[in-house]
PDB file of C-alpha atoms in Angstrom:
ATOM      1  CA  UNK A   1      21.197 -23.159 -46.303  1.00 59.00           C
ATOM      2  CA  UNK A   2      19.651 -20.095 -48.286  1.00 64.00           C
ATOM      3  CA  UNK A   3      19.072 -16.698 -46.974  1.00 67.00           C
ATOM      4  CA  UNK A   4      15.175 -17.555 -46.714  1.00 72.00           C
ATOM      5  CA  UNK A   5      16.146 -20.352 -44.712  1.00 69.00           C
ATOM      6  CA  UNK A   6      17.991 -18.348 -42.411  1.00 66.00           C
ATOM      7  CA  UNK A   7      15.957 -15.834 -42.259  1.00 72.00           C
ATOM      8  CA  UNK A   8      12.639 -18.079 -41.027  1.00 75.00           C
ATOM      9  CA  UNK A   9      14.795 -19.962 -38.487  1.00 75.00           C
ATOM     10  CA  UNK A  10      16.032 -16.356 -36.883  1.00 76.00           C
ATOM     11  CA  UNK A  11      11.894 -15.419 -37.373  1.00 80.00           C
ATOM     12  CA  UNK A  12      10.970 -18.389 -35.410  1.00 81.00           C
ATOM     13  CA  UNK A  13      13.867 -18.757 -32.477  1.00 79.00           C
ATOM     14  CA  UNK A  14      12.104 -15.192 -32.305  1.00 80.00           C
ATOM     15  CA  UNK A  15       8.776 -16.327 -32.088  1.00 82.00           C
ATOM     16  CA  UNK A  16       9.654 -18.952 -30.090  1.00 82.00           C
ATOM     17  CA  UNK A  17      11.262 -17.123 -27.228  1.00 80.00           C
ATOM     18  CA  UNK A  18       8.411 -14.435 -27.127  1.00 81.00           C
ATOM     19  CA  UNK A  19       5.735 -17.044 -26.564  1.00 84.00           C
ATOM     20  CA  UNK A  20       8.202 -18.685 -24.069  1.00 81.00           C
ATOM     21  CA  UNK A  21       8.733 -15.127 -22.746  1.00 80.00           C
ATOM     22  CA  UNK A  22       4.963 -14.976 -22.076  1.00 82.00           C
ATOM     23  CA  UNK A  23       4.530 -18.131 -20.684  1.00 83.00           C
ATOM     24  CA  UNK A  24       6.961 -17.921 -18.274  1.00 78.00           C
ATOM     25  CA  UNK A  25       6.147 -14.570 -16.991  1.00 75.00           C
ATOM     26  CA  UNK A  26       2.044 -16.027 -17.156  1.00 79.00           C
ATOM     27  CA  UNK A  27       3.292 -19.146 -14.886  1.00 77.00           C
ATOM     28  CA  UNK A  28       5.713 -16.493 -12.212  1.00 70.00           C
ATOM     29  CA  UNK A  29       2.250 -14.769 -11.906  1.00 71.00           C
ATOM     30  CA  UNK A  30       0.357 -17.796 -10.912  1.00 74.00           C
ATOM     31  CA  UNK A  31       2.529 -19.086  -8.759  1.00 70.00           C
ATOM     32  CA  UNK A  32       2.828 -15.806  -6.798  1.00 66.00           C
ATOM     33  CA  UNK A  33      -0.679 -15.336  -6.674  1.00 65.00           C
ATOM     34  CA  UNK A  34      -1.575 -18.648  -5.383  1.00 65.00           C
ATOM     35  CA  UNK A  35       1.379 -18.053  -2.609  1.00 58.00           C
ATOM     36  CA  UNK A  36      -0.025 -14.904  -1.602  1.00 54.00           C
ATOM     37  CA  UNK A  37      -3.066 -16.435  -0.472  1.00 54.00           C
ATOM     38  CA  UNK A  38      -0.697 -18.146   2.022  1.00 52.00           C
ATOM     39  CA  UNK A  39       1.965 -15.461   2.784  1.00 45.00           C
ATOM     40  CA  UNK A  40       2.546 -11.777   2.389  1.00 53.00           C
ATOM     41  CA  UNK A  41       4.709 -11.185  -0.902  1.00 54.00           C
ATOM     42  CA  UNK A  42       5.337  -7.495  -2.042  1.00 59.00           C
ATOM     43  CA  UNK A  43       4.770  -7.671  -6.035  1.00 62.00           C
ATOM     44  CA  UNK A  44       7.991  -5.445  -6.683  1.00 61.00           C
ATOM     45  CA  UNK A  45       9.794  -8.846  -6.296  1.00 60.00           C
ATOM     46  CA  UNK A  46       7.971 -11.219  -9.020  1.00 63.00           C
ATOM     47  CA  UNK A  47       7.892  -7.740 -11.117  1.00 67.00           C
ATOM     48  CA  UNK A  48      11.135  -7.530 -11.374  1.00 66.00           C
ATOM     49  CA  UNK A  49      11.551 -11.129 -11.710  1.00 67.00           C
ATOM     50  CA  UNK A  50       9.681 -11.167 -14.107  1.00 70.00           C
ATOM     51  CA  UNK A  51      11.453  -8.368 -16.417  1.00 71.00           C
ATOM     52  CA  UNK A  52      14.510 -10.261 -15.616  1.00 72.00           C
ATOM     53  CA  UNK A  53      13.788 -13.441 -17.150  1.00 77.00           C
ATOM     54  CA  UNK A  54      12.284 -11.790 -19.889  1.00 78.00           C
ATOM     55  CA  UNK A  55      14.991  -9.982 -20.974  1.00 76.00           C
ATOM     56  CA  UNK A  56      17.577 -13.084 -20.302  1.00 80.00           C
ATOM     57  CA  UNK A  57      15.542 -15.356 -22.656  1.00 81.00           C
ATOM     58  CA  UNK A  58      15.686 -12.404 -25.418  1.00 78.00           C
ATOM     59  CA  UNK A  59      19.763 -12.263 -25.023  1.00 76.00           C
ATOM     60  CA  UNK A  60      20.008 -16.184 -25.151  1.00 80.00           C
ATOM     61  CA  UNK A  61      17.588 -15.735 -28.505  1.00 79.00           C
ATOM     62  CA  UNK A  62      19.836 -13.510 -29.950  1.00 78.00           C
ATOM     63  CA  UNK A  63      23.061 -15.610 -29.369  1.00 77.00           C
ATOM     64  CA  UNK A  64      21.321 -18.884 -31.065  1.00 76.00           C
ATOM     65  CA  UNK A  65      20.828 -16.361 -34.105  1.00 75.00           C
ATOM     66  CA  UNK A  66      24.142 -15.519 -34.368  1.00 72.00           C
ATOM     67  CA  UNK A  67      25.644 -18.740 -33.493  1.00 74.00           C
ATOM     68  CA  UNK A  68      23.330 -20.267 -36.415  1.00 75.00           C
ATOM     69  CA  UNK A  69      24.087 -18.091 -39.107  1.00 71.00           C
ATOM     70  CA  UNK A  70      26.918 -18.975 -40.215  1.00 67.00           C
ATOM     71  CA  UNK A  71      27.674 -14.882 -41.486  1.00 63.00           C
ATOM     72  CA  UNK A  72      26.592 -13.901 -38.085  1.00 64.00           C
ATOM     73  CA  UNK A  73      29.158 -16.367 -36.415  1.00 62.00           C
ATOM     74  CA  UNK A  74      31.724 -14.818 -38.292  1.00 63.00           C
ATOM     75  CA  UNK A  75      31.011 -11.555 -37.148  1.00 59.00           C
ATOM     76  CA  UNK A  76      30.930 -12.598 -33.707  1.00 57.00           C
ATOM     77  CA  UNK A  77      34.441 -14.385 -34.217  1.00 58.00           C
ATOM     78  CA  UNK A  78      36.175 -10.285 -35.511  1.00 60.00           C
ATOM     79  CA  UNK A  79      33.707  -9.023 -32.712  1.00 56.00           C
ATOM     80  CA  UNK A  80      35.462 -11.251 -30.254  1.00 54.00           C
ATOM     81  CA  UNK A  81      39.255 -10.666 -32.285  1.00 54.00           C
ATOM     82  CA  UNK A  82      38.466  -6.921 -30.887  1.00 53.00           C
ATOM     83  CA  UNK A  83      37.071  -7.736 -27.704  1.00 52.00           C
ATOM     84  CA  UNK A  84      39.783  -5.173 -26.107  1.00 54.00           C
ATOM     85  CA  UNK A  85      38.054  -2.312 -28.462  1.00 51.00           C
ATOM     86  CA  UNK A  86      34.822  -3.345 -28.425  1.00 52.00           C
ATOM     87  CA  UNK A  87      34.578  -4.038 -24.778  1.00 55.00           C
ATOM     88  CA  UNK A  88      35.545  -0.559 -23.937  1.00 52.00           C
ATOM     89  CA  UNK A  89      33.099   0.934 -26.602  1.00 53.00           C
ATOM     90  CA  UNK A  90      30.294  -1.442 -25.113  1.00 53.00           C
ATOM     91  CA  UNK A  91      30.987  -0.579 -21.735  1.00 58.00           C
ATOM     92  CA  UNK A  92      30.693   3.393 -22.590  1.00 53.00           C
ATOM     93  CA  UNK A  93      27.679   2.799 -24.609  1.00 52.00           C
ATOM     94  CA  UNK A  94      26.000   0.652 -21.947  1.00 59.00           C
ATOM     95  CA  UNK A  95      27.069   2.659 -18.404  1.00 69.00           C
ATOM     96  CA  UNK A  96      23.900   4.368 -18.483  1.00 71.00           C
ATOM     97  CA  UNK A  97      22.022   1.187 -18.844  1.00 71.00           C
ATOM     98  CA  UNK A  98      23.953  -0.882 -16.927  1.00 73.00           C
ATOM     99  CA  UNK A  99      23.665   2.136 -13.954  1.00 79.00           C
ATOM    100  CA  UNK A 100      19.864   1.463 -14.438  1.00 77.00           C
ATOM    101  CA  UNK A 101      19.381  -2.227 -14.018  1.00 74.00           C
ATOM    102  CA  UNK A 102      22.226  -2.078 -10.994  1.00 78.00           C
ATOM    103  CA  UNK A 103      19.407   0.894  -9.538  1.00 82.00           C
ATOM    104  CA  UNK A 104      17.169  -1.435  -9.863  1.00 78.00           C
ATOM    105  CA  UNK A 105      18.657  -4.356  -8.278  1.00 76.00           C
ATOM    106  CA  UNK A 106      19.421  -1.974  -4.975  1.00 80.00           C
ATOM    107  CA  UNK A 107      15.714  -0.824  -5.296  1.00 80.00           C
ATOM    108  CA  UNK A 108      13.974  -4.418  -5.102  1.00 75.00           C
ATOM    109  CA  UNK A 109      16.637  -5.659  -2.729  1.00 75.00           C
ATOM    110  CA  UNK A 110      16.729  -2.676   0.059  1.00 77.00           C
ATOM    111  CA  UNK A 111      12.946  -1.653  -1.117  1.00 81.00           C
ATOM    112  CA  UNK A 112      12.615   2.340  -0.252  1.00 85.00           C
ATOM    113  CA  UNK A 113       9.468   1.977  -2.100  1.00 85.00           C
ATOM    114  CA  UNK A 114       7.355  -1.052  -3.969  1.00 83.00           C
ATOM    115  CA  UNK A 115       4.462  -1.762  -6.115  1.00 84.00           C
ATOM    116  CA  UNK A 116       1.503   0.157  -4.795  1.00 85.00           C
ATOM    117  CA  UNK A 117       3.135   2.170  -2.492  1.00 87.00           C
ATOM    118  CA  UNK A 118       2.454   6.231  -2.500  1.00 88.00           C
ATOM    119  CA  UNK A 119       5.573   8.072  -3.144  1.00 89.00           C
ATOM    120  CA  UNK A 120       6.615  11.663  -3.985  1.00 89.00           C
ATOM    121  CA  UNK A 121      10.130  12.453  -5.651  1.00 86.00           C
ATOM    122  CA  UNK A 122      11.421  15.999  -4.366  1.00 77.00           C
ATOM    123  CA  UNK A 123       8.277  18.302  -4.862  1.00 76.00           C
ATOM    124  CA  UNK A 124       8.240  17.174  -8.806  1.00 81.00           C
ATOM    125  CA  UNK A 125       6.424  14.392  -8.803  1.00 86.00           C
ATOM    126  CA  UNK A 126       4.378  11.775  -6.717  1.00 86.00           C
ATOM    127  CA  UNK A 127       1.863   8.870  -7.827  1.00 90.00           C
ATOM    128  CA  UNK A 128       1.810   5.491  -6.831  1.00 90.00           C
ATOM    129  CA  UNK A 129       4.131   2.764  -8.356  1.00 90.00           C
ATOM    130  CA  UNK A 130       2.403   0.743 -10.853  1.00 88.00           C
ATOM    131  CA  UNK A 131       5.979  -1.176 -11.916  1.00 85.00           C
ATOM    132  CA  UNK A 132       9.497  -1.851 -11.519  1.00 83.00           C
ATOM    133  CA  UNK A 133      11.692  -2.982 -14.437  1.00 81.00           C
ATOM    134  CA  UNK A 134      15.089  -3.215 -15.455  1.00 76.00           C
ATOM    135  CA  UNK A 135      15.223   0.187 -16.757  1.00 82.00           C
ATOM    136  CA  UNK A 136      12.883   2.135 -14.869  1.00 86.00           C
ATOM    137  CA  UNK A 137      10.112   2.333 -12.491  1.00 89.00           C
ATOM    138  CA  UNK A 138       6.762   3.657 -13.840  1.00 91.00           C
ATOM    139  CA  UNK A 139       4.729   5.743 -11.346  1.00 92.00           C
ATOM    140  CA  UNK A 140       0.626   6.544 -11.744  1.00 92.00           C
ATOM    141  CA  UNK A 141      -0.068  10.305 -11.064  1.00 89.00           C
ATOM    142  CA  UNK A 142      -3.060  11.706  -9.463  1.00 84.00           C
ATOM    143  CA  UNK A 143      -3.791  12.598 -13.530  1.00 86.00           C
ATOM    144  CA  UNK A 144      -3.938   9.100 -14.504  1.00 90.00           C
ATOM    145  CA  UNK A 145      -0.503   9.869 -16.634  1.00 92.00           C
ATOM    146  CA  UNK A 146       2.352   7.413 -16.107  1.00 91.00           C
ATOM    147  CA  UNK A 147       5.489   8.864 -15.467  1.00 91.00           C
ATOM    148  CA  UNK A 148       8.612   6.830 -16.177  1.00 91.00           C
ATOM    149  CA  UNK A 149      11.713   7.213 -14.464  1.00 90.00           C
ATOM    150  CA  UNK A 150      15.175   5.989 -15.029  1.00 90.00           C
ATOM    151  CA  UNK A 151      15.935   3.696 -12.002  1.00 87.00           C
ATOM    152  CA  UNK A 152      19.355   5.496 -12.048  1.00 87.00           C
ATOM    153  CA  UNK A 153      17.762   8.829 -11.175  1.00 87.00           C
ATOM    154  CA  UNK A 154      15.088   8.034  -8.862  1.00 87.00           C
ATOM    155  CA  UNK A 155      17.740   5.967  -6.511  1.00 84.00           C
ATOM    156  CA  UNK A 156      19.383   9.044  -6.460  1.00 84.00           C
ATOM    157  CA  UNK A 157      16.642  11.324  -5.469  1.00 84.00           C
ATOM    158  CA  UNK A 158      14.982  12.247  -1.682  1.00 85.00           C
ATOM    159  CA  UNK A 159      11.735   9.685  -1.815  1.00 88.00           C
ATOM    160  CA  UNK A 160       8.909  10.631   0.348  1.00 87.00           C
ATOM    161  CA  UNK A 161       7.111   6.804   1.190  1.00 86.00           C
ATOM    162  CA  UNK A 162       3.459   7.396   2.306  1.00 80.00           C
ATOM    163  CA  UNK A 163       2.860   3.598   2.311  1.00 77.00           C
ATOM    164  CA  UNK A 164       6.285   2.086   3.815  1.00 75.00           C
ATOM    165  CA  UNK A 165       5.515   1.338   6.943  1.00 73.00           C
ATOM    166  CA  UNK A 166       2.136   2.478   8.030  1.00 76.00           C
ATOM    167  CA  UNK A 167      -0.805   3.986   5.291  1.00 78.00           C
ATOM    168  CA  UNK A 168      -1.945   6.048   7.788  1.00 87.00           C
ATOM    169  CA  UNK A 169      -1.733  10.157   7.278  1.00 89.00           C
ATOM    170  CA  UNK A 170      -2.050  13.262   8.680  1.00 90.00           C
ATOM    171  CA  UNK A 171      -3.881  15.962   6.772  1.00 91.00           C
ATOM    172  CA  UNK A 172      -2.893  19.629   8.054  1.00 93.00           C
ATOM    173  CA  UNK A 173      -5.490  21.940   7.117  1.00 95.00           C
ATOM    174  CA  UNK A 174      -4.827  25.340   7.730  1.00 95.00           C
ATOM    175  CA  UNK A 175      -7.757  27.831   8.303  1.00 95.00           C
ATOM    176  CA  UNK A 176      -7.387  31.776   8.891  1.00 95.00           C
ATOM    177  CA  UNK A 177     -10.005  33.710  11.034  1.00 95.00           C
ATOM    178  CA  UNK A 178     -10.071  37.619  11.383  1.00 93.00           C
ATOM    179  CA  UNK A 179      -8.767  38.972  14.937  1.00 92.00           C
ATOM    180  CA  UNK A 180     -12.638  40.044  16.248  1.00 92.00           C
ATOM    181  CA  UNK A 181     -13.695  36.450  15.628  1.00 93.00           C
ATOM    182  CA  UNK A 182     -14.003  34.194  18.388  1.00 94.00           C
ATOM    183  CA  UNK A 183     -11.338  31.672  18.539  1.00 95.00           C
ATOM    184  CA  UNK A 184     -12.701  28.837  20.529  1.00 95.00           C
ATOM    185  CA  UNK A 185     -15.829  28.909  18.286  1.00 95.00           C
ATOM    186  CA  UNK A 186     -13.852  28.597  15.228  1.00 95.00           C
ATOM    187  CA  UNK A 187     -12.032  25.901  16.740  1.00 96.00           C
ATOM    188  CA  UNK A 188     -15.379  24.029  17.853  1.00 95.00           C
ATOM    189  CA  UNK A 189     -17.448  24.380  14.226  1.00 96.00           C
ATOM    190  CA  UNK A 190     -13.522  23.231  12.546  1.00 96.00           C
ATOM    191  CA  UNK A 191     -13.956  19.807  14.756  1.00 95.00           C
ATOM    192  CA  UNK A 192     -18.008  19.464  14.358  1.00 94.00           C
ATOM    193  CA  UNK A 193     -17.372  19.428  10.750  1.00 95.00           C
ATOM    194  CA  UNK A 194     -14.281  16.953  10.674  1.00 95.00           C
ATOM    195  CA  UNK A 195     -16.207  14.582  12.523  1.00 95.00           C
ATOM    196  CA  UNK A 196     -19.053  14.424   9.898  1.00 94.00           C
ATOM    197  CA  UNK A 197     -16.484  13.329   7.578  1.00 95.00           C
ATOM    198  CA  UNK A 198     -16.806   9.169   6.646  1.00 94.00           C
ATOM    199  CA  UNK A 199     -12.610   9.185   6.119  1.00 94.00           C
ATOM    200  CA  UNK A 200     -11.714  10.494   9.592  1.00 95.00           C
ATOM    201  CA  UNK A 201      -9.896   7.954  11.135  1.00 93.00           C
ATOM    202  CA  UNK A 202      -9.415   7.838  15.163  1.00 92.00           C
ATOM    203  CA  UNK A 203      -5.510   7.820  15.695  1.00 91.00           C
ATOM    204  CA  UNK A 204      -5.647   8.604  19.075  1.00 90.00           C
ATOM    205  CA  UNK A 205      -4.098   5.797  21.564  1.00 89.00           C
ATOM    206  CA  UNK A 206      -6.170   3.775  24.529  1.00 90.00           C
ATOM    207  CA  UNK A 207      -4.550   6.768  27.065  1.00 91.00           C
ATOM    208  CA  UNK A 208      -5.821   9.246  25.277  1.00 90.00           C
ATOM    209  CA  UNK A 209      -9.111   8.419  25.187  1.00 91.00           C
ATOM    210  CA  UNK A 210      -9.730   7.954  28.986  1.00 91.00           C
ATOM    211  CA  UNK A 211      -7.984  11.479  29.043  1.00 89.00           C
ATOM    212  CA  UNK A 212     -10.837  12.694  26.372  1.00 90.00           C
ATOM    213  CA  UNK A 213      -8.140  13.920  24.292  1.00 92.00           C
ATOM    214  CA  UNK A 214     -10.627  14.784  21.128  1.00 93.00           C
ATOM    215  CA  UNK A 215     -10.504  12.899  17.796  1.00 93.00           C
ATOM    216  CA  UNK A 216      -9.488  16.152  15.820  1.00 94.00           C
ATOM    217  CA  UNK A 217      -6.927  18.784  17.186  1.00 95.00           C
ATOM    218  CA  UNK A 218      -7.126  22.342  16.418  1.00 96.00           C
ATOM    219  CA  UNK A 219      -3.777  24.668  17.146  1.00 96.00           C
ATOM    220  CA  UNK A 220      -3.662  28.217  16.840  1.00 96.00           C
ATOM    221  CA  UNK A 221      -0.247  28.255  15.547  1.00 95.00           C
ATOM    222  CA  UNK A 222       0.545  31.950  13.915  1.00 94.00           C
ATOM    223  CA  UNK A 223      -0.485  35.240  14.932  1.00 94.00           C
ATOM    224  CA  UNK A 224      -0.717  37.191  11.105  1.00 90.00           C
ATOM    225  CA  UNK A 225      -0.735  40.633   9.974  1.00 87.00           C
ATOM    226  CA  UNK A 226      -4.213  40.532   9.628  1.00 88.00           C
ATOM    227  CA  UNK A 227      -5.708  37.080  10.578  1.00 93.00           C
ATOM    228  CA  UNK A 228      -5.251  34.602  13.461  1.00 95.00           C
ATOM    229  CA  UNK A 229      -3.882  31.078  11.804  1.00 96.00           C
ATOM    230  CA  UNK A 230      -5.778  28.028  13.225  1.00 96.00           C
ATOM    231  CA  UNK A 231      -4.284  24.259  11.982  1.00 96.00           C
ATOM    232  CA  UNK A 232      -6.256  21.046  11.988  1.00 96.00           C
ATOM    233  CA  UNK A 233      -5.084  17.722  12.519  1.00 95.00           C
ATOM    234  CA  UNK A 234      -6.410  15.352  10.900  1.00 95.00           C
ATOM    235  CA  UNK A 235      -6.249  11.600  10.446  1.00 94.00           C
ATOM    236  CA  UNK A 236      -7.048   9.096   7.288  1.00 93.00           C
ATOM    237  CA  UNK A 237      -6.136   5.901   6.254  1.00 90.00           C
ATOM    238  CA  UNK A 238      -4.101   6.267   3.822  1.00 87.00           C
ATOM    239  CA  UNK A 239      -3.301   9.387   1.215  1.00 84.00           C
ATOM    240  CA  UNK A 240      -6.284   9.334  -1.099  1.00 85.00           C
ATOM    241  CA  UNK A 241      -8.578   9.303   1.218  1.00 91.00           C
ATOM    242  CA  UNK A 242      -7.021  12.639   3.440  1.00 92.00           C
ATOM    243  CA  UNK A 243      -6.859  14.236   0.097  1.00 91.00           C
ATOM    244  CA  UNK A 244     -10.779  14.338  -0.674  1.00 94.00           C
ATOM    245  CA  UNK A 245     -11.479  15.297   3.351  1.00 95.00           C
ATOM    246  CA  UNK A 246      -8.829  17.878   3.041  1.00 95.00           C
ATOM    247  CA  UNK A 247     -10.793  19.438   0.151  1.00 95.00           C
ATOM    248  CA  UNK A 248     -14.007  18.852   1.958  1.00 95.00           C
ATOM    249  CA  UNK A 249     -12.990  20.643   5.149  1.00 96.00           C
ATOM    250  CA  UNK A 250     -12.102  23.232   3.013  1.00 95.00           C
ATOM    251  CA  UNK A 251     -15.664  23.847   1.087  1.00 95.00           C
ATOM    252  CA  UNK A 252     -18.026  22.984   4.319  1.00 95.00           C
ATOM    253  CA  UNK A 253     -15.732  25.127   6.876  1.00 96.00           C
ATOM    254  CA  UNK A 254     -15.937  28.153   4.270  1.00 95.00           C
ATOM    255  CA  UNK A 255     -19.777  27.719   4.357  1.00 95.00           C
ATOM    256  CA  UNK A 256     -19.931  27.157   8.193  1.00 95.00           C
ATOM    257  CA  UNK A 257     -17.935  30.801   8.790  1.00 95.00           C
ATOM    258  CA  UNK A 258     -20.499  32.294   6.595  1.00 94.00           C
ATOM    259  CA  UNK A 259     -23.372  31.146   8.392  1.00 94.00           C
ATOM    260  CA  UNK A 260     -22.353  31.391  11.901  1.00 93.00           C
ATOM    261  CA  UNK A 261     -20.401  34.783  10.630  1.00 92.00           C
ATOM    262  CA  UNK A 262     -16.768  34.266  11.492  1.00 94.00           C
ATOM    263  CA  UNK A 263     -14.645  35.922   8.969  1.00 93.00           C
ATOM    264  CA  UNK A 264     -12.257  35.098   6.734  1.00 91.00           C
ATOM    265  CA  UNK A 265      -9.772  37.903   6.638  1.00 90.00           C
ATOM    266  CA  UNK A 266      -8.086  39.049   3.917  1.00 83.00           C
ATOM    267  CA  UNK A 267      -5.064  42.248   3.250  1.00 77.00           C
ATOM    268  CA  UNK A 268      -6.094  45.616   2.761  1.00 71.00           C
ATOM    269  CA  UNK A 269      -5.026  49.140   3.057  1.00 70.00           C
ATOM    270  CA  UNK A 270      -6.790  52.019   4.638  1.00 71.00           C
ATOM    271  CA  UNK A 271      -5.951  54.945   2.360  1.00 75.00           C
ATOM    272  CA  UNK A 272      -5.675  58.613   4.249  1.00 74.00           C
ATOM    273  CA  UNK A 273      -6.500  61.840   2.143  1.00 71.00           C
ATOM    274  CA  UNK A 274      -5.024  65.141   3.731  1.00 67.00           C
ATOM    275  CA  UNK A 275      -6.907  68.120   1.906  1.00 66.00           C
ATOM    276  CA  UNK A 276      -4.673  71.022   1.523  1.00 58.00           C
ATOM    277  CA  UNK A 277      -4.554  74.545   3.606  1.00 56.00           C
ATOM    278  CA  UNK A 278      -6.489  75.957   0.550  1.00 54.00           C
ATOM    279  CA  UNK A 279      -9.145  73.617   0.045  1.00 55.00           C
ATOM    280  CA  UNK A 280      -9.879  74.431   3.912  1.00 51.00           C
ATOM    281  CA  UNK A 281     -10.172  78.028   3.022  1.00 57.00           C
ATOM    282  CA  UNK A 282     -12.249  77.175   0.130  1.00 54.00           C
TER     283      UNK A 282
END
C-alpha cells in the first residue's frame, strides 16, 4: 500500500473508534437511566464506566494502527526486542498515571464521595462532584469554576462528605451581644427570626417534641473581653440551603438588635490624660 493509503485507514480506525466511543458511552447512559427508574444507582459507577471503556477502545485503536502499518509493526517488533528497557522507562513515565487510575479504582469501589455529593478537601477547596474519571475527579465550586484534581492526591487528602450519608446540616451562627444587653431577649428575637426562615428544617426527634424542646437552640457559649457570645443551631436540608439562611440570620438579626436596641459590641480603649503639677498651678 502507499503512504496515503495508510494514512486514511489509521484516519478512519480513528474515526471509527470515536463514533464507537460515543455510542457506547450514549447506550451505558440509557441503560442506567432507564434502571434508575427501578433501583437506586449512584452515577460515580456508570461515570467511571464509562471513561473506562472509552479509553480501552482508544488503546485497542491504536494497536490495529500499528499492527497495520507495516513500518509501525516493525517498530513495535525493536519496541518489544527492548521490552526489559522500555518496560522500566514506561513504568517510570507512567507511575504517576498509573497511581491515578488505581486512585480512582479505590474511589468508585470504597466511594468516600460520588457524583453530586458536597465535599470539602482540607480547608482549600469544596464544591460538589460533577465527575469521576480515570485521571481525576472534577469538582463544581460555589464560583461556578471546576476544579480538577488528580485522583492520586485527593485519595490522599482528609475529605469532609456533606452528602454521604445524610444531606442534612447544621448551620452554627455565632452572634455577639454587649454585657448590659439582656440575654434571654437576644436569645428569643435570634429564634423568632430563624423560624421565619422557609429553609429551617425541624431536626428535632418525636421525644423532643412532647418535651417542647424548641426548633432552634441558642447557647451562650463564651464569656469575651467585651461581648457575651451567643451560638445558634440551626438545621437545613442539605448545604446550600444552610448557606443562604446562615447569611440571612446574619442581615435580619443585625437589623432586629438595632430596632429593639441590643448592641453589638465591639473593642475599644478608654484613654486617661494625667495633666501635670504645673498645668494645675496654671
Amino acid at each position: 500500500m502507499k503512504p496515503i493509503e495508510y494514512f486514511l485507514i489509521s484516519a478512519a480506525i480513528l474515526v471509527g473508534a470515536v463514533l464507537f466511543s460515543k455510542i457506547v458511552r450514549m447506550l451505558i447512559t440509557r441503560s442506567f437511566k432507564r434502571a434508575a427508574k427501578r433501583i437506586q444507582l449512584d452515577p460515580t459507577n456508570y461515570n467511571f464506566l464509562k471513561n473506562g471503556i472509552s479509553f480501552l477502545i482508544f488503546l485497542l485503536a491504536v494497536i490495529g494502527i500499528f499492527f497495520i502499518i507495516p513500518g509501525l509493526r516493525t517498530l513495535g517488533s525493536t519496541m518489544l526486542a527492548g521490552a526489559g528497557i522500555f518496560a522500566a522507562a514506561m513504568g517510570f513515565a507512567s507511575q504517576q498515571a498509573f497511581s491515578n487510575i488505581v486512585s480512582g479504582v479505590f474511589i468508585v469501589i470504597f466511594r468516600p464521595f460520588g457524583v453530586g455529593d458536597f465535599i470539602k478537601l482540607s480547608d482549600t477547596y469544596y464544591g460538589t462532584v460533577e465527575d469521576i474519571t480515570l485521571r481525576h475527579t472534577v469538582i463544581r465550586n460555589p464560583e461556578n469554576r471546576r476544579v480538577i484534581i488528580p485522583n492520586s492526591v485527593i485519595s490522599s487528602e482528609t475529605i469532609l462528605n456533606s452528602s454521604i450519608a445524610d444531606a442534612k446540616i447544621c448551620s452554627q451562627v455565632e452572634f455577639d451581644i454587649a454585657y448590659h444587653s439582656n440575654i434571654d431577649d437576644a436569645i428569643a428575637l435570634i429564634q423568632d427570626e430563624a423560624m421565619k426562615h422557609p429553609n429551617l428544617f425541624d431536626n428535632r426527634t418525636d421525644e423532643e417534641k412532647e418535651d417542647g424542646e424548641p426548633v432552634v437552640r441558642v447557647r451562650v457559649i463564651e464569656l469575651g473581653n467585651w461581648y457575651v457570645r451567643l451560638r445558634a443551631y440551626l438545621w437545613a436540608e442539605d448545604n446550600g440551603k444552610a448557606f443562604v439562611m446562615k447569611c440571612d440570620m446574619l442581615k435580619s438579626v443585625k437589623e432586629r438588635f438595632d430596632q429593639e436596641g441590643i448592641e453589638i459590641p465591639y473593642p475599644y480603649q478608654n484613654l486617661i490624660h494625667h495633666n501635670s503639677q504645673q498645668e494645675l498651678n496654671a
